[in-house]
Short mmCIF file of C-alpha atoms in Angstrom, two decimals:
data_model
loop_
_atom_site.label_atom_id
_atom_site.label_comp_id
_atom_site.label_asym_id
_atom_site.label_seq_id
_atom_site.Cartn_x
_atom_site.Cartn_y
_atom_site.Cartn_z
CA HIS R 1 71.64 -82.66 21.61
CA THR R 2 69.68 -85.25 19.82
CA ASP R 3 67.08 -85.19 23.13
CA LEU R 4 67.24 -81.29 23.43
CA LEU R 5 66.20 -81.11 19.61
CA GLY R 6 63.58 -83.64 20.21
CA ARG R 7 62.73 -81.58 23.12
CA VAL R 8 62.39 -78.88 20.44
CA ALA R 9 60.68 -80.43 17.54
CA PHE R 10 58.13 -82.12 19.97
CA HIS R 11 57.13 -79.55 22.15
CA ASP R 12 55.03 -76.52 21.21
CA GLN R 13 56.20 -72.70 21.06
CA ALA R 14 55.26 -72.13 25.08
CA SER R 15 57.58 -75.02 25.93
CA VAL R 16 60.39 -73.38 24.29
CA MET R 17 59.84 -69.92 25.73
CA SER R 18 59.88 -71.91 28.89
CA LEU R 19 62.84 -73.74 28.39
CA LEU R 20 64.43 -70.12 27.42
CA HIS R 21 63.24 -68.68 30.37
CA ALA R 22 64.22 -71.30 32.44
CA GLY R 23 68.00 -70.72 31.56
CA ASP R 24 68.65 -73.89 30.01
CA LYS R 25 72.31 -73.50 28.73
CA ALA R 26 73.01 -76.58 27.40
CA PHE R 27 69.67 -75.80 24.98
CA LYS R 28 70.76 -72.76 24.21
CA ASP R 29 74.18 -73.63 23.29
CA VAL R 30 72.73 -76.55 20.74
CA LEU R 31 70.25 -74.05 19.37
CA ALA R 32 72.86 -71.42 18.60
CA LYS R 33 74.67 -74.42 16.85
CA VAL R 34 71.87 -75.24 14.79
CA LEU R 35 70.67 -71.63 13.43
CA GLU R 36 72.53 -69.84 11.38
CA LEU R 37 73.89 -66.34 11.50
CA ASP R 38 71.96 -65.19 8.68
CA VAL R 39 68.76 -65.84 10.39
CA TRP R 40 69.61 -64.20 13.20
CA ALA R 41 70.53 -60.84 11.08
CA ALA R 42 67.42 -61.22 9.27
CA ALA R 43 65.34 -61.30 11.80
CA LYS R 44 67.21 -58.84 13.70
CA ASP R 45 66.52 -56.56 10.51
CA LEU R 46 63.07 -57.52 10.23
CA ALA R 47 62.18 -57.13 13.86
CA GLY R 48 63.59 -53.29 13.38
CA ALA R 49 61.61 -52.70 10.43
CA ARG R 50 58.16 -53.77 11.78
CA LEU R 51 59.09 -51.46 14.94
CA LYS R 52 59.54 -48.80 12.94
CA ALA R 53 56.82 -49.36 11.04
CA ALA R 54 54.21 -50.15 13.74
CA LYS R 55 55.43 -46.60 15.18
CA GLN R 56 55.22 -44.46 12.28
CA THR R 57 51.37 -46.23 11.83
CA LEU R 58 50.69 -45.72 15.31
CA THR R 59 51.73 -42.24 14.95
CA GLU R 60 49.32 -41.54 12.20
CA HIS R 61 46.46 -43.12 14.09
CA GLU R 62 46.83 -40.93 16.86
CA ALA R 63 47.44 -38.20 14.88
CA THR R 64 44.12 -39.07 13.09
CA VAL R 65 42.47 -39.66 17.05
CA ALA R 66 43.89 -36.05 17.96
CA ALA R 67 42.83 -34.32 14.80
CA ARG R 68 39.12 -36.34 14.59
CA GLN R 69 38.91 -35.30 18.72
CA ASP R 70 39.86 -31.23 17.65
CA TYR R 71 37.01 -31.62 14.72
CA ILE R 72 34.71 -33.17 17.51
CA ASP R 73 35.39 -30.19 19.54
CA ARG R 74 34.58 -27.86 16.96
CA LEU R 75 31.62 -29.76 16.04
CA MET R 76 30.26 -29.75 19.84
CA ALA R 77 30.93 -25.95 20.12
CA GLU R 78 28.89 -25.57 16.78
CA VAL R 79 26.28 -27.60 18.23
CA ALA R 80 25.61 -25.70 21.18
CA ALA R 81 25.94 -22.14 19.32
CA ALA R 82 23.15 -23.93 17.17
CA GLN R 83 21.21 -24.84 20.17
CA GLU R 84 21.67 -21.30 21.52
CA ARG R 85 20.41 -20.06 18.03
CA GLU R 86 17.84 -22.57 18.21
CA GLN R 87 16.12 -21.28 21.83
CA ALA R 88 16.39 -17.70 20.90
CA TRP R 89 14.67 -18.63 17.54
CA GLU R 90 11.71 -20.55 19.54
CA VAL R 91 11.62 -17.54 22.31
CA SER R 92 11.56 -14.95 19.55
CA GLN R 93 8.88 -17.29 17.56
CA GLN R 94 6.75 -17.58 20.59
CA GLU R 95 6.82 -13.80 21.06
CA ARG R 96 5.86 -12.96 17.19
CA LEU R 97 3.21 -15.50 17.75
CA GLN R 98 1.63 -13.93 20.66
CA HIS R 99 1.76 -10.70 18.55
CA ALA R 100 0.34 -12.18 15.43
CA LYS R 101 -2.46 -13.69 17.78
CA LYS R 102 -3.30 -10.13 19.42
CA GLU R 103 -3.17 -9.04 15.39
CA ALA R 104 -5.39 -11.51 14.39
CA VAL R 105 -7.69 -10.77 17.14
CA LYS R 106 -7.92 -7.38 17.02
CA ALA R 107 -8.60 -7.82 13.11
CA ALA R 108 -11.28 -9.98 13.99
CA GLY R 109 -12.93 -7.86 16.31
CA SER R 110 -12.54 -4.84 13.47
CA ALA R 111 -14.47 -7.13 11.12
CA ALA R 112 -17.31 -8.21 13.80
CA ASP R 113 -17.74 -4.41 14.25
CA ALA R 114 -17.34 -3.54 10.56
CA GLY R 115 -19.88 -5.95 9.83
CA ASN R 116 -22.09 -5.11 11.96
CA GLY R 117 -22.06 -1.13 10.76
CA CYS R 118 -22.12 -2.34 7.24
CA ARG R 119 -25.43 -4.40 8.13
CA GLU R 120 -27.15 -1.42 10.88
CA ALA R 121 -26.01 0.96 7.47
CA ALA R 122 -27.93 -1.49 5.10
CA VAL R 123 -31.09 -1.41 7.45
CA ASN R 124 -31.20 2.47 7.72
CA LEU R 125 -30.70 2.79 3.87
CA GLU R 126 -33.72 0.17 3.27
CA GLN R 127 -35.99 2.34 5.73
CA LEU R 128 -35.17 5.11 3.74
CA ALA R 129 -35.58 4.11 0.12
CA ALA R 130 -39.18 2.06 1.75
CA ALA R 131 -40.30 5.92 3.21
CA LEU R 132 -39.02 7.45 -0.48
CA ARG R 133 -41.35 4.97 -2.38
CA SER R 134 -44.49 5.09 -0.11
CA GLN R 135 -43.78 8.98 0.03
CA ASP R 136 -46.64 11.08 -1.76
CA THR R 137 -44.90 12.43 -5.33
CA THR R 138 -47.42 15.53 -5.75
CA ASP R 139 -44.46 17.59 -5.95
CA ARG R 140 -43.36 16.48 -9.23
CA ILE R 141 -43.80 18.40 -12.60
CA PRO R 142 -47.56 18.20 -14.28
CA PHE R 143 -47.21 16.99 -17.59
CA SER R 144 -49.16 19.91 -19.12
CA ASP R 145 -51.00 23.20 -18.35
CA SER R 146 -54.40 22.78 -19.08
CA ALA R 147 -54.99 26.57 -18.94
CA ASP R 148 -52.88 27.45 -21.75
CA GLN R 149 -54.09 24.17 -23.44
CA ASP R 150 -57.72 25.39 -23.43
CA ASP R 151 -56.59 28.76 -24.98
CA ALA R 152 -54.58 27.32 -27.68
CA ASP R 153 -57.56 24.98 -28.43
CA GLY R 154 -60.04 27.94 -28.39
CA LEU R 155 -57.75 29.98 -30.69
CA ASP R 156 -57.02 27.04 -32.87
CA GLU R 157 -60.72 26.69 -33.55
CA SER R 158 -61.59 30.24 -33.92
CA ASN R 159 -58.60 30.55 -36.59
CA GLN R 160 -59.95 27.57 -37.94
CA LEU R 161 -63.30 29.10 -38.62
CA GLU R 162 -62.14 32.56 -39.85
CA GLU R 163 -59.82 30.58 -41.78
CA MET R 164 -62.58 28.56 -43.62
CA THR R 165 -65.00 31.93 -44.04
CA ASP R 166 -61.79 33.70 -45.58
CA SER R 167 -60.86 30.29 -47.74
CA ALA R 168 -64.75 30.33 -48.95
CA MET R 169 -65.16 34.09 -49.68
CA ALA R 170 -61.09 33.63 -51.49
CA GLU R 171 -62.70 30.83 -53.50
CA GLU R 172 -65.88 33.06 -54.35
CA LEU R 173 -63.70 35.72 -55.48
CA GLY R 174 -61.56 34.18 -57.24
CA ALA R 175 -64.30 32.26 -59.47
CA LEU R 176 -65.94 35.48 -60.20
CA LEU R 177 -62.60 37.17 -61.25
CA HIS R 178 -62.23 33.91 -63.47
CA ALA R 179 -65.82 34.71 -64.99
CA ILE R 180 -65.27 38.34 -65.27
CA GLU R 181 -61.70 37.34 -66.70
CA GLU R 182 -63.43 35.03 -69.15
CA LYS R 183 -66.42 37.57 -69.99
CA LEU R 184 -63.81 40.31 -70.28
CA ARG R 185 -61.62 38.39 -73.01
CA GLY R 186 -64.97 37.26 -74.88
CA LEU R 187 -65.95 41.09 -74.91
CA GLU R 188 -62.46 42.34 -75.81
CA SER R 189 -62.49 39.81 -78.41
CA LYS R 190 -66.05 40.46 -79.72
CA SER R 191 -64.75 44.54 -79.42
CA VAL R 192 -61.90 43.69 -81.88
CA LYS R 193 -64.16 42.14 -84.31
CA LEU R 194 -66.56 44.97 -84.21
CA GLN R 195 -63.48 47.36 -84.61
CA VAL R 196 -62.55 45.36 -87.62
CA ALA R 197 -66.06 44.86 -88.57
CA ALA R 198 -66.26 48.93 -88.06
CA ALA R 199 -63.09 49.41 -90.32
CA SER R 200 -64.34 47.39 -93.10
CA THR R 201 -67.60 49.41 -93.51
CA ALA R 202 -65.61 52.43 -93.11
CA THR R 203 -63.29 51.23 -95.69
CA ALA R 204 -66.73 50.36 -97.71
CA LEU R 205 -68.02 53.54 -96.91
CA ALA R 206 -65.20 55.69 -98.15
CA ALA R 207 -65.10 53.58 -101.08
CA ALA R 208 -68.73 53.87 -101.76
CA GLU R 209 -68.38 57.31 -101.38
CA ALA R 210 -65.43 57.85 -103.53
CA HIS R 211 -67.19 55.96 -106.29
CA LEU R 212 -70.53 57.98 -105.91
CA GLN R 213 -68.71 61.32 -106.03
CA GLY R 214 -66.87 59.90 -109.05
CA TYR R 215 -69.85 58.79 -110.36
CA VAL R 216 -71.41 62.19 -110.04
CA ASP R 217 -68.32 63.91 -111.45
CA LYS R 218 -68.69 61.97 -114.24
CA GLY R 219 -72.27 62.55 -114.23
CA LYS R 220 -71.32 66.08 -114.89
CA GLY R 221 -69.68 65.62 -118.01
CA GLY R 222 -71.71 62.67 -119.61
CA ALA R 223 -71.77 58.98 -117.96
CA VAL R 224 -69.52 56.44 -120.16
CA CYS R 225 -70.23 52.67 -119.72
CA THR R 226 -67.04 50.88 -118.66
CA GLU R 227 -67.63 48.09 -120.59
CA CYS R 228 -68.83 49.70 -123.92
CA LEU R 229 -67.45 53.11 -123.33
CA GLN R 230 -70.77 54.42 -124.63
CA PRO R 231 -72.73 57.48 -123.43
CA VAL R 232 -75.02 56.16 -120.45
CA ALA R 233 -78.78 57.81 -121.10
CA GLU R 234 -79.85 60.19 -118.21
CA GLU R 235 -82.51 57.92 -116.95
CA HIS R 236 -79.87 55.01 -117.00
CA TYR R 237 -77.93 57.36 -115.10
CA ALA R 238 -80.05 58.80 -112.79
CA ALA R 239 -81.23 54.97 -111.74
CA GLN R 240 -77.69 54.12 -111.15
CA MET R 241 -76.89 57.16 -109.22
CA GLU R 242 -80.20 56.29 -106.64
CA ARG R 243 -78.81 52.97 -106.36
CA LEU R 244 -75.18 54.41 -105.40
CA GLU R 245 -76.49 56.70 -103.09
CA ARG R 246 -78.82 53.97 -101.46
CA GLU R 247 -75.83 51.67 -101.31
CA THR R 248 -73.70 54.31 -99.53
CA HIS R 249 -76.63 54.98 -97.67
CA LEU R 250 -76.93 51.55 -96.07
CA ILE R 251 -73.08 51.34 -96.02
CA ARG R 252 -73.12 54.64 -93.78
CA GLU R 253 -75.92 52.98 -91.64
CA GLN R 254 -73.98 50.03 -91.34
CA HIS R 255 -70.88 51.67 -90.06
CA GLU R 256 -72.94 53.93 -87.82
CA VAL R 257 -74.38 50.64 -86.26
CA ARG R 258 -71.24 49.24 -86.10
CA GLU R 259 -69.54 52.26 -84.56
CA ARG R 260 -72.42 52.45 -81.93
CA SER R 261 -71.72 48.64 -81.31
CA VAL R 262 -68.10 49.58 -80.94
CA GLU R 263 -68.64 51.82 -78.37
CA LEU R 264 -70.95 49.63 -76.82
CA GLN R 265 -68.91 46.86 -76.57
CA GLN R 266 -65.94 48.79 -75.24
CA GLN R 267 -68.11 50.54 -72.48
CA ARG R 268 -68.84 47.07 -71.46
CA VAL R 269 -64.97 46.03 -71.87
CA ARG R 270 -64.66 49.31 -69.41
CA GLU R 271 -66.90 48.23 -66.91
CA ALA R 272 -66.20 44.37 -67.12
CA GLN R 273 -62.09 45.75 -66.42
CA GLU R 274 -63.74 48.05 -63.85
CA ARG R 275 -65.44 44.77 -62.41
CA ARG R 276 -62.46 42.99 -62.42
CA THR R 277 -60.47 45.76 -60.62
CA ALA R 278 -62.96 45.32 -57.63
CA VAL R 279 -62.83 41.83 -57.50
CA ARG R 280 -59.45 42.09 -57.54
CA ALA R 281 -59.08 44.48 -54.63
CA ARG R 282 -61.67 42.71 -52.34
CA LEU R 283 -59.76 39.43 -53.69
CA ASP R 284 -56.20 41.24 -52.58
CA ALA R 285 -57.94 42.39 -49.49
CA ALA R 286 -59.23 39.15 -48.31
CA GLY R 287 -55.31 37.54 -48.96
CA GLU R 288 -54.16 40.58 -46.94
CA ARG R 289 -56.51 39.54 -44.01
CA GLN R 290 -55.81 36.07 -44.95
CA ALA R 291 -52.18 36.49 -44.68
CA ALA R 292 -52.52 38.46 -41.46
CA LYS R 293 -54.84 35.92 -39.86
CA GLN R 294 -52.38 33.30 -41.14
CA ALA R 295 -49.35 35.10 -39.74
CA MET R 296 -51.29 35.33 -36.17
CA LEU R 297 -51.92 31.82 -36.82
CA ARG R 298 -48.23 30.87 -37.31
CA GLU R 299 -47.42 33.15 -34.41
CA ALA R 300 -50.24 31.07 -32.27
CA LEU R 301 -48.90 27.90 -33.37
CA SER R 302 -45.56 29.09 -32.55
CA ARG R 303 -45.95 29.93 -29.26
CA GLN R 304 -48.29 26.60 -28.33
CA ARG R 305 -45.36 24.79 -29.95
CA GLU R 306 -42.96 26.58 -27.81
CA ARG R 307 -45.36 25.93 -24.69
CA ALA R 308 -45.60 22.14 -26.22
CA ARG R 309 -41.84 22.00 -26.45
CA ARG R 310 -41.33 23.38 -22.71
CA GLN R 311 -43.83 20.87 -22.06
CA ALA R 312 -41.79 18.15 -23.38
CA GLN R 313 -38.72 19.14 -22.28
CA ARG R 314 -40.27 19.30 -18.64
CA LEU R 315 -41.85 16.09 -19.19
CA GLN R 316 -38.32 14.69 -20.34
CA GLU R 317 -36.92 16.23 -17.17
CA GLN R 318 -39.31 14.72 -15.03
CA GLN R 319 -39.12 11.08 -16.63
CA ALA R 320 -35.00 11.46 -16.46
CA ALA R 321 -35.54 12.56 -12.92
CA THR R 322 -37.78 9.46 -12.08
CA ALA R 323 -35.91 7.48 -13.82
CA ALA R 324 -32.86 8.98 -11.97
CA GLN R 325 -34.90 8.38 -8.60
CA GLU R 326 -35.49 4.60 -9.75
CA ARG R 327 -32.15 4.39 -10.45
CA ARG R 328 -31.06 5.32 -7.29
CA LEU R 329 -33.68 3.31 -5.57
CA GLY R 330 -32.55 0.35 -7.38
CA GLU R 331 -28.68 0.98 -6.65
CA ALA R 332 -30.06 1.54 -3.00
CA GLY R 333 -31.82 -2.01 -2.91
CA TRP R 334 -28.59 -3.60 -4.48
CA LEU R 335 -26.57 -1.94 -1.42
CA VAL R 336 -29.02 -2.76 0.85
CA GLU R 337 -29.14 -6.55 0.02
CA LYS R 338 -25.40 -6.69 -0.52
CA GLY R 339 -24.75 -4.54 2.53
CA ILE R 340 -27.21 -6.72 4.95
CA GLN R 341 -25.63 -9.79 3.36
CA THR R 342 -21.93 -9.22 3.47
CA GLY R 343 -22.38 -7.57 6.94
CA GLU R 344 -23.68 -10.69 8.16
CA GLN R 345 -21.26 -12.77 6.89
CA ILE R 346 -18.20 -10.49 7.94
CA HIS R 347 -19.52 -10.21 11.45
CA ALA R 348 -20.14 -13.96 11.95
CA LEU R 349 -16.26 -14.23 10.09
CA GLY R 350 -15.06 -11.73 12.91
CA GLU R 351 -17.37 -13.58 15.69
CA GLU R 352 -15.81 -17.10 14.58
CA SER R 353 -12.82 -15.98 14.32
CA LEU R 354 -12.79 -14.28 17.95
CA HIS R 355 -14.26 -17.73 19.19
CA ASP R 356 -11.39 -19.66 17.68
CA LEU R 357 -8.94 -17.53 18.90
CA GLU R 358 -10.46 -18.26 22.50
CA GLN R 359 -10.79 -14.03 23.13
CA PRO R 360 -14.45 -13.18 22.87
CA GLY R 361 -14.91 -9.78 23.28
CA ALA R 362 -11.18 -8.86 23.62
CA VAL R 363 -11.11 -6.01 21.64
CA GLU R 364 -13.28 -2.97 21.95
CA SER R 365 -15.22 -1.62 19.13
CA THR R 366 -13.49 0.93 16.97
CA GLN R 367 -16.33 1.58 14.67
CA PRO R 368 -18.38 4.68 14.84
CA PRO R 369 -21.95 4.00 15.31
CA ALA R 370 -24.27 3.57 12.42
CA ALA R 371 -27.15 5.99 11.84
CA THR R 372 -30.27 4.34 12.48
CA GLN R 373 -32.46 7.19 12.24
CA LEU R 374 -34.69 8.14 9.03
CA ALA R 375 -32.66 11.61 7.84
CA THR R 376 -35.53 14.33 7.05
CA SER R 377 -35.37 17.14 4.85
CA SER R 378 -35.58 20.59 7.29
CA GLY R 379 -38.82 21.42 8.69
CA CYS R 380 -40.94 19.45 6.40
CA GLY R 381 -40.92 16.31 7.80
CA GLU R 382 -40.47 14.36 4.44
CA VAL R 383 -37.71 11.83 3.46
CA SER R 384 -35.17 13.90 1.26
CA TRP R 385 -33.06 12.42 -1.46
CA ASN R 386 -30.06 13.96 -0.43
CA ALA R 387 -30.57 11.94 2.84
CA LEU R 388 -30.89 8.90 0.52
CA GLY R 389 -27.66 9.64 -1.23
CA GLU R 390 -25.81 10.33 2.24
CA ALA R 391 -27.10 6.78 3.52
CA MET R 392 -26.17 5.21 0.52
CA GLU R 393 -22.81 6.67 0.34
CA GLN R 394 -22.41 5.47 4.52
CA THR R 395 -23.78 2.06 3.18
CA THR R 396 -20.86 2.05 0.24
CA THR R 397 -18.30 3.28 2.85
CA ALA R 398 -19.30 0.88 5.72
CA LEU R 399 -19.30 -2.16 2.96
CA GLU R 400 -15.67 -1.12 1.81
CA LEU R 401 -14.70 -0.77 5.43
CA ALA R 402 -16.11 -4.12 6.49
CA GLU R 403 -14.40 -5.77 3.27
CA ALA R 404 -10.84 -4.22 4.00
CA SER R 405 -11.71 -5.68 7.52
CA ALA R 406 -12.42 -9.00 6.18
CA SER R 407 -9.23 -9.08 4.05
CA ARG R 408 -7.10 -7.55 6.92
CA LEU R 409 -8.52 -10.41 9.19
CA ALA R 410 -7.67 -13.28 6.13
CA GLU R 411 -4.22 -11.87 6.18
CA ARG R 412 -3.53 -11.93 10.17
CA GLU R 413 -4.97 -15.39 10.28
CA ALA R 414 -3.00 -16.56 7.22
CA ALA R 415 -0.04 -15.23 8.70
CA LEU R 416 -0.79 -16.76 11.90
CA GLY R 417 -1.08 -19.97 10.50
CA ARG R 418 2.02 -19.50 8.01
CA MET R 419 3.96 -18.86 11.66
CA SER R 420 2.58 -21.76 13.45
CA LYS R 421 3.26 -24.30 10.81
CA GLU R 422 6.94 -22.63 10.41
CA GLY R 423 9.85 -24.91 11.69
CA ASN R 424 13.04 -23.87 13.40
CA PRO R 425 15.52 -23.38 10.73
CA HIS R 426 18.23 -23.79 13.56
CA CYS R 427 16.93 -27.25 14.71
CA ASP R 428 17.83 -28.76 10.98
CA GLU R 429 21.47 -27.36 11.68
CA ARG R 430 21.93 -28.28 14.98
CA LEU R 431 20.33 -31.78 14.04
CA ARG R 432 22.99 -31.58 11.18
CA LEU R 433 25.90 -30.99 13.40
CA GLU R 434 24.93 -33.70 15.97
CA ALA R 435 24.95 -36.27 13.16
CA MET R 436 28.22 -35.14 12.02
CA VAL R 437 29.73 -35.37 15.93
CA ARG R 438 28.31 -39.26 15.77
CA ALA R 439 29.59 -39.76 12.82
CA GLU R 440 33.11 -38.28 13.99
CA GLU R 441 32.89 -40.38 17.17
CA ASP R 442 32.15 -43.32 15.06
CA ARG R 443 35.46 -42.61 13.40
CA VAL R 444 37.40 -41.90 16.53
CA GLU R 445 36.27 -45.15 17.60
CA SER R 446 37.87 -46.76 14.77
CA SER R 447 40.60 -44.90 14.61
CA SER R 448 40.96 -45.43 18.62
CA VAL R 449 40.68 -49.24 18.06
CA LEU R 450 43.50 -49.06 15.22
CA ALA R 451 45.77 -46.96 17.28
CA ASP R 452 45.38 -49.66 20.12
CA ALA R 453 46.15 -52.35 17.91
CA ALA R 454 49.14 -50.67 16.62
CA ARG R 455 50.18 -49.78 20.46
CA GLY R 456 50.18 -53.51 21.05
CA GLU R 457 52.17 -54.12 18.28
CA VAL R 458 54.44 -51.28 18.89
CA GLU R 459 55.10 -53.07 22.51
CA GLN R 460 55.63 -56.51 21.32
CA LEU R 461 58.02 -55.55 18.72
CA LEU R 462 59.74 -53.34 21.24
CA GLU R 463 60.34 -56.47 23.63
CA VAL R 464 61.50 -58.11 20.17
CA ASP R 465 63.83 -55.31 19.75
CA LYS R 466 64.93 -55.94 23.69
CA ALA R 467 65.61 -59.26 23.06
CA PHE R 468 67.66 -58.68 19.96
CA ALA R 469 69.98 -56.72 22.28
CA ARG R 470 70.68 -59.23 24.58
CA THR R 471 73.27 -62.25 23.65
CA GLY R 472 72.10 -65.60 22.55
CA ILE R 473 69.01 -67.23 21.60
CA GLN R 474 67.00 -64.87 24.07
CA SER R 475 66.21 -62.68 21.09
CA TYR R 476 63.92 -65.32 19.90
CA LEU R 477 61.03 -64.72 21.35
CA VAL R 478 59.31 -63.40 18.28
CA ASP R 479 57.13 -65.88 17.25
CA GLU R 480 58.71 -66.34 13.63
CA ALA R 481 61.74 -66.81 15.15
CA LEU R 482 60.32 -69.52 17.29
CA SER R 483 59.06 -70.93 14.54
CA GLU R 484 62.07 -71.05 12.29
CA VAL R 485 63.65 -72.55 15.53
CA GLN R 486 60.86 -75.46 15.95
CA ARG R 487 60.85 -75.83 12.27
CA ARG R 488 64.48 -76.26 11.84
CA ALA R 489 64.85 -78.14 14.87
CA SER R 490 62.28 -80.87 13.09
CA ALA R 491 64.22 -80.55 10.17
CA HIS R 492 67.40 -81.63 12.04
CA LEU R 493 65.87 -84.33 13.63
CA GLU R 494 64.76 -85.72 10.11
CA VAL R 495 68.38 -85.44 9.17
CA LEU R 496 69.77 -87.68 12.12
CA ALA R 497 67.67 -89.88 10.77
CA GLY R 498 67.96 -89.54 7.25
CA GLY R 499 71.91 -88.43 7.19
CA SER R 500 70.66 -85.08 4.99
CA LEU R 501 71.37 -82.43 7.29
CA THR R 502 74.26 -81.06 5.69
CA LEU R 503 72.86 -80.64 2.48
CA GLU R 504 69.51 -79.18 3.17
CA LEU R 505 71.35 -76.37 5.33
CA SER R 506 73.75 -75.96 2.45
CA ALA R 507 70.90 -75.95 -0.05
CA THR R 508 69.00 -73.39 2.08
CA ARG R 509 71.89 -71.24 2.31
CA LYS R 510 72.52 -71.36 -1.44
CA ALA R 511 69.07 -70.56 -2.29
CA LYS R 512 68.76 -67.70 0.27
CA SER R 513 72.09 -66.28 -1.54
CA ARG R 514 70.64 -66.09 -4.82
CA ALA R 515 67.55 -64.61 -4.02
CA GLY R 516 69.30 -61.90 -2.73
CA ALA R 517 66.85 -61.16 0.11
CA ALA R 518 65.89 -61.64 3.64
CA PRO R 519 63.76 -64.55 4.47
CA SER R 520 60.39 -63.81 4.85
CA PHE R 521 58.18 -65.43 8.12
CA PRO R 522 54.97 -66.81 7.76
#
């Protein structure tokens, strides 16, 4: 036995395996005696548990590989569908690009034609405007009527002369009337004074006659002095009587003179009044003539003002017409400048676009030909303002059409540029799916490696399980059991050398029973 255990202790597992396969019955018997039954049972249970766990792990790995493979198959189907969509989009994109390019070429041709038409319309408008500027303007409204103006001037001069004569006569008659009235007032004042004096002399005459008559009456009965109340002598009475008669006669003569003066003065007053009446009549006649002349003058002035108003209105109308014509010519000039410049730019833009699209002359002109001849009024050979208006409308229309064509060309080119730069939306989807497929393939490969490892472990554990089904030590083909055999063989040799084999085995058995668990194999 010592030799056999020495063979186990000093040989590796391969040697032990060779011994077992060689069928060394003596070696097997010795090993069976050395190893305890609990080691055999624990090894058998451990091998069964490891086989079950390995089978479960293998099943899980195989299920994972199958599931991932199914997922890869679905992803590959999606990749194929994405590739089909990508190819269909590419075909559709090419068709849309061709259509967009045709539209851009058509828009470029239309823009070139519209620019050319705009330029031609502007040139035609420029010719019309130049012809209108150089055209004779004798048909314009004159500023004034010379005949009416001369008649008005002659009427003004005659009226001024007659007005001056009547005014001078009126001034002379007014001065004469003023003098007559002044003289009349003097005569009337003097007549009043004479009448007052005549009245006073009449009063004095009446008093004198009454005094004389009283004195005469008193003389018949004897005169008495009023102072001394003494009788007056006859001589004194006669002298007094003569004196009174003389005074009365003087007073009477004075009264008669004053009455004649009053009559003469009244005659002068009547003559002055008659003269004043005549002068007033002449002054009134002169005033009426002057009023009639003033009325005629006012009527003439009114007619002249009306003519002047009509002339001013005609002048304003002509000035407004001239301003409107100048404004139209200015607008025409602006349209000419803008039309030529815009037409040339848009024509150049269309030609450049056609050249860039590599299809020069691919689109026929759809623009109506612009009028290149001057429009004239019927039968007179002169340029008409209506023709200018029509030319301006044509130029404006051509300009708007050219700008619209340029705008459409820009839109078509922008759309073509966007479509050219547009990426395939299905390409990213395909790349994403392919990346997912590659990732899943890597995972499948990893899972396959794990499944292969689990499969090898299961196969090994199946051999161990088959070995446990046999009798004898052949069930220790498992690595852990062989290691345990070698370890225990070495320990047995040491016991033989030191005499402690029984103690070690007992201690080992007691320790395992206290732990209550199967031994673990390194």
